[in-house]
Amino acid sequence: MAFALDLRIEADSLLVGRHGEFQVRLVDDERFFWALLIPECEGIVELHDLDPKTNADLMQLAAALGAALKRATGAKKINTATIGNVVSQFHLHVIARHAHDESWPAPVWGQGTTVTLLPETKAKRLEILGEFLTRLC
């Protein structure tokens, strides 16, 4: 069966590119620099559903992305998490957090109202993520 991205993830994020079997996506929310890593594997719900190599590759990619976001944004903390209570299709969140953001120090999930990315913010974040993907190759 071919991989199909959950329509809610597709609606709430932008595809930046791919690295190996992973999609790198930018969440459309001005409030946080929020990326998603999604393995293009059908039927994956939990981290432990991934085969060991894909799991290891994902952890390496998430660590590299977290480090890149911290460097690019000066974030106080990088939140890396899988939740999946609303969208069960496996996706890993990597979020740059700042002490001045509206949800700090609470998690971002279920906090406030999404604010659509402003064009200049979207362009800058896409540039940062694009450069990250280019450096990986």
PDB file of C-alpha atoms in Angstrom:
ATOM      1  CA  MET A   1       0.000   0.000   0.000  1.00  0.00           C
ATOM      2  CA  ALA A   2       1.332   3.435  -0.932  1.00  0.00           C
ATOM      3  CA  PHE A   3       2.008   6.049   1.718  1.00  0.00           C
ATOM      4  CA  ALA A   4      -0.729   8.659   2.099  1.00  0.00           C
ATOM      5  CA  LEU A   5      -0.261  11.668   4.358  1.00  0.00           C
ATOM      6  CA  ASP A   6      -3.089  12.361   6.799  1.00  0.00           C
ATOM      7  CA  LEU A   7      -5.178  15.213   5.409  1.00  0.00           C
ATOM      8  CA  ARG A   8      -5.002  17.139   8.698  1.00  0.00           C
ATOM      9  CA  ILE A   9      -1.202  17.150   8.622  1.00  0.00           C
ATOM     10  CA  GLU A  10      -1.276  18.164   4.969  1.00  0.00           C
ATOM     11  CA  ALA A  11      -3.671  21.037   5.714  1.00  0.00           C
ATOM     12  CA  ASP A  12      -1.688  22.327   8.708  1.00  0.00           C
ATOM     13  CA  SER A  13       1.830  22.156   7.277  1.00  0.00           C
ATOM     14  CA  LEU A  14       3.973  22.733   4.205  1.00  0.00           C
ATOM     15  CA  LEU A  15       6.265  20.177   2.625  1.00  0.00           C
ATOM     16  CA  VAL A  16       9.811  21.539   2.724  1.00  0.00           C
ATOM     17  CA  GLY A  17      11.487  18.474   1.269  1.00  0.00           C
ATOM     18  CA  ARG A  18      12.525  14.925   1.895  1.00  0.00           C
ATOM     19  CA  HIS A  19      15.542  13.280   3.430  1.00  0.00           C
ATOM     20  CA  GLY A  20      15.697   9.582   2.722  1.00  0.00           C
ATOM     21  CA  GLU A  21      12.290   8.158   3.581  1.00  0.00           C
ATOM     22  CA  PHE A  22      11.255  11.155   5.702  1.00  0.00           C
ATOM     23  CA  GLN A  23       9.188  14.201   4.877  1.00  0.00           C
ATOM     24  CA  VAL A  24      10.320  17.431   6.502  1.00  0.00           C
ATOM     25  CA  ARG A  25       7.363  19.773   6.970  1.00  0.00           C
ATOM     26  CA  LEU A  26       6.853  23.258   8.402  1.00  0.00           C
ATOM     27  CA  VAL A  27       3.767  23.760  10.572  1.00  0.00           C
ATOM     28  CA  ASP A  28       1.787  26.809   9.453  1.00  0.00           C
ATOM     29  CA  ASP A  29       1.845  28.655  12.795  1.00  0.00           C
ATOM     30  CA  GLU A  30       3.464  32.056  13.272  1.00  0.00           C
ATOM     31  CA  ARG A  31       3.778  31.558  17.036  1.00  0.00           C
ATOM     32  CA  PHE A  32       6.374  28.782  16.930  1.00  0.00           C
ATOM     33  CA  PHE A  33       9.093  27.533  14.588  1.00  0.00           C
ATOM     34  CA  TRP A  34       7.596  24.066  14.401  1.00  0.00           C
ATOM     35  CA  ALA A  35       8.756  21.292  12.093  1.00  0.00           C
ATOM     36  CA  LEU A  36       7.448  17.784  11.560  1.00  0.00           C
ATOM     37  CA  LEU A  37       9.374  14.694  10.535  1.00  0.00           C
ATOM     38  CA  ILE A  38       7.200  12.030   8.953  1.00  0.00           C
ATOM     39  CA  PRO A  39       8.421   8.619   7.820  1.00  0.00           C
ATOM     40  CA  GLU A  40       6.781   7.715   4.525  1.00  0.00           C
ATOM     41  CA  CYS A  41       5.772   4.299   5.824  1.00  0.00           C
ATOM     42  CA  GLU A  42       2.163   3.155   5.704  1.00  0.00           C
ATOM     43  CA  GLY A  43       0.438   2.109   8.929  1.00  0.00           C
ATOM     44  CA  ILE A  44       2.934   3.558  11.423  1.00  0.00           C
ATOM     45  CA  VAL A  45       1.272   4.887  14.577  1.00  0.00           C
ATOM     46  CA  GLU A  46       3.931   4.590  17.280  1.00  0.00           C
ATOM     47  CA  LEU A  47       7.686   5.112  17.391  1.00  0.00           C
ATOM     48  CA  HIS A  48       8.157   1.428  18.201  1.00  0.00           C
ATOM     49  CA  ASP A  49       6.260   0.509  14.993  1.00  0.00           C
ATOM     50  CA  LEU A  50       9.264   1.664  12.960  1.00  0.00           C
ATOM     51  CA  ASP A  51      11.874  -0.901  12.017  1.00  0.00           C
ATOM     52  CA  PRO A  52      15.158  -0.432  13.931  1.00  0.00           C
ATOM     53  CA  LYS A  53      17.039   1.211  11.043  1.00  0.00           C
ATOM     54  CA  THR A  54      14.246   3.681  10.259  1.00  0.00           C
ATOM     55  CA  ASN A  55      13.923   4.448  13.970  1.00  0.00           C
ATOM     56  CA  ALA A  56      17.664   5.123  14.257  1.00  0.00           C
ATOM     57  CA  ASP A  57      17.639   7.266  11.097  1.00  0.00           C
ATOM     58  CA  LEU A  58      14.696   9.269  12.467  1.00  0.00           C
ATOM     59  CA  MET A  59      16.433   9.908  15.793  1.00  0.00           C
ATOM     60  CA  GLN A  60      19.589  11.059  13.992  1.00  0.00           C
ATOM     61  CA  LEU A  61      17.557  13.368  11.738  1.00  0.00           C
ATOM     62  CA  ALA A  62      15.568  14.758  14.691  1.00  0.00           C
ATOM     63  CA  ALA A  63      18.752  15.480  16.650  1.00  0.00           C
ATOM     64  CA  ALA A  64      20.332  17.237  13.665  1.00  0.00           C
ATOM     65  CA  LEU A  65      17.168  19.251  13.025  1.00  0.00           C
ATOM     66  CA  GLY A  66      16.873  20.232  16.682  1.00  0.00           C
ATOM     67  CA  ALA A  67      20.480  21.432  16.714  1.00  0.00           C
ATOM     68  CA  ALA A  68      19.943  23.398  13.487  1.00  0.00           C
ATOM     69  CA  LEU A  69      16.792  25.073  14.847  1.00  0.00           C
ATOM     70  CA  LYS A  70      18.538  25.972  18.088  1.00  0.00           C
ATOM     71  CA  ARG A  71      21.432  27.569  16.179  1.00  0.00           C
ATOM     72  CA  ALA A  72      19.156  29.403  13.757  1.00  0.00           C
ATOM     73  CA  THR A  73      16.664  30.729  16.319  1.00  0.00           C
ATOM     74  CA  GLY A  74      18.566  31.022  19.596  1.00  0.00           C
ATOM     75  CA  ALA A  75      15.834  28.894  21.175  1.00  0.00           C
ATOM     76  CA  LYS A  76      15.979  28.308  24.912  1.00  0.00           C
ATOM     77  CA  LYS A  77      14.710  24.735  24.432  1.00  0.00           C
ATOM     78  CA  ILE A  78      13.915  22.381  21.583  1.00  0.00           C
ATOM     79  CA  ASN A  79      10.783  20.311  22.199  1.00  0.00           C
ATOM     80  CA  THR A  80      10.897  16.954  20.409  1.00  0.00           C
ATOM     81  CA  ALA A  81       7.835  14.780  20.810  1.00  0.00           C
ATOM     82  CA  THR A  82       5.366  12.337  19.359  1.00  0.00           C
ATOM     83  CA  ILE A  83       1.817  12.763  20.595  1.00  0.00           C
ATOM     84  CA  GLY A  84      -0.672  11.354  18.092  1.00  0.00           C
ATOM     85  CA  ASN A  85      -3.819  11.711  20.176  1.00  0.00           C
ATOM     86  CA  VAL A  86      -5.575  13.788  17.492  1.00  0.00           C
ATOM     87  CA  VAL A  87      -3.776  12.522  14.365  1.00  0.00           C
ATOM     88  CA  SER A  88      -2.721   8.915  14.834  1.00  0.00           C
ATOM     89  CA  GLN A  89      -0.432   8.772  11.777  1.00  0.00           C
ATOM     90  CA  PHE A  90       3.096   8.843  13.181  1.00  0.00           C
ATOM     91  CA  HIS A  91       4.763  12.244  13.061  1.00  0.00           C
ATOM     92  CA  LEU A  92       7.578  13.681  15.164  1.00  0.00           C
ATOM     93  CA  HIS A  93       7.375  17.307  16.294  1.00  0.00           C
ATOM     94  CA  VAL A  94      10.555  19.408  16.565  1.00  0.00           C
ATOM     95  CA  ILE A  95       9.739  22.848  17.977  1.00  0.00           C
ATOM     96  CA  ALA A  96      12.016  25.787  18.817  1.00  0.00           C
ATOM     97  CA  ARG A  97      10.811  27.282  22.103  1.00  0.00           C
ATOM     98  CA  HIS A  98      11.582  30.653  23.657  1.00  0.00           C
ATOM     99  CA  ALA A  99      10.950  31.953  27.171  1.00  0.00           C
ATOM    100  CA  HIS A 100       8.881  34.763  25.627  1.00  0.00           C
ATOM    101  CA  ASP A 101       6.574  32.532  23.541  1.00  0.00           C
ATOM    102  CA  GLU A 102       2.894  32.576  24.469  1.00  0.00           C
ATOM    103  CA  SER A 103       2.826  29.020  25.830  1.00  0.00           C
ATOM    104  CA  TRP A 104       6.100  29.040  27.783  1.00  0.00           C
ATOM    105  CA  PRO A 105       6.814  26.998  29.823  1.00  0.00           C
ATOM    106  CA  ALA A 106       3.769  24.812  29.041  1.00  0.00           C
ATOM    107  CA  PRO A 107       3.663  22.518  26.005  1.00  0.00           C
ATOM    108  CA  VAL A 108       2.358  24.074  22.790  1.00  0.00           C
ATOM    109  CA  TRP A 109      -0.373  21.498  22.216  1.00  0.00           C
ATOM    110  CA  GLY A 110      -3.850  22.747  23.008  1.00  0.00           C
ATOM    111  CA  GLN A 111      -2.583  26.236  23.868  1.00  0.00           C
ATOM    112  CA  GLY A 112      -3.944  29.379  22.247  1.00  0.00           C
ATOM    113  CA  THR A 113      -5.092  29.790  18.676  1.00  0.00           C
ATOM    114  CA  THR A 114      -3.054  29.015  15.587  1.00  0.00           C
ATOM    115  CA  VAL A 115      -1.811  32.100  13.744  1.00  0.00           C
ATOM    116  CA  THR A 116      -1.158  31.587  10.023  1.00  0.00           C
ATOM    117  CA  LEU A 117       2.454  32.214   9.053  1.00  0.00           C
ATOM    118  CA  LEU A 118       3.164  35.701   7.764  1.00  0.00           C
ATOM    119  CA  PRO A 119       4.768  35.627   4.291  1.00  0.00           C
ATOM    120  CA  GLU A 120       8.144  36.908   5.533  1.00  0.00           C
ATOM    121  CA  THR A 121       8.219  34.437   8.438  1.00  0.00           C
ATOM    122  CA  LYS A 122       7.253  31.576   6.151  1.00  0.00           C
ATOM    123  CA  ALA A 123       9.997  32.507   3.673  1.00  0.00           C
ATOM    124  CA  LYS A 124      12.656  32.707   6.401  1.00  0.00           C
ATOM    125  CA  ARG A 125      11.663  29.412   8.026  1.00  0.00           C
ATOM    126  CA  LEU A 126      11.502  27.640   4.679  1.00  0.00           C
ATOM    127  CA  GLU A 127      14.964  29.009   3.890  1.00  0.00           C
ATOM    128  CA  ILE A 128      16.362  27.712   7.201  1.00  0.00           C
ATOM    129  CA  LEU A 129      14.833  24.269   6.695  1.00  0.00           C
ATOM    130  CA  GLY A 130      15.913  24.172   3.056  1.00  0.00           C
ATOM    131  CA  GLU A 131      19.504  24.972   4.030  1.00  0.00           C
ATOM    132  CA  PHE A 132      19.319  22.275   6.708  1.00  0.00           C
ATOM    133  CA  LEU A 133      18.262  19.692   4.119  1.00  0.00           C
ATOM    134  CA  THR A 134      20.944  20.846   1.683  1.00  0.00           C
ATOM    135  CA  ARG A 135      23.674  20.459   4.321  1.00  0.00           C
ATOM    136  CA  LEU A 136      22.523  16.886   5.037  1.00  0.00           C
ATOM    137  CA  CYS A 137      23.091  15.756   1.443  1.00  0.00           C
TER     138      CYS A 137
END
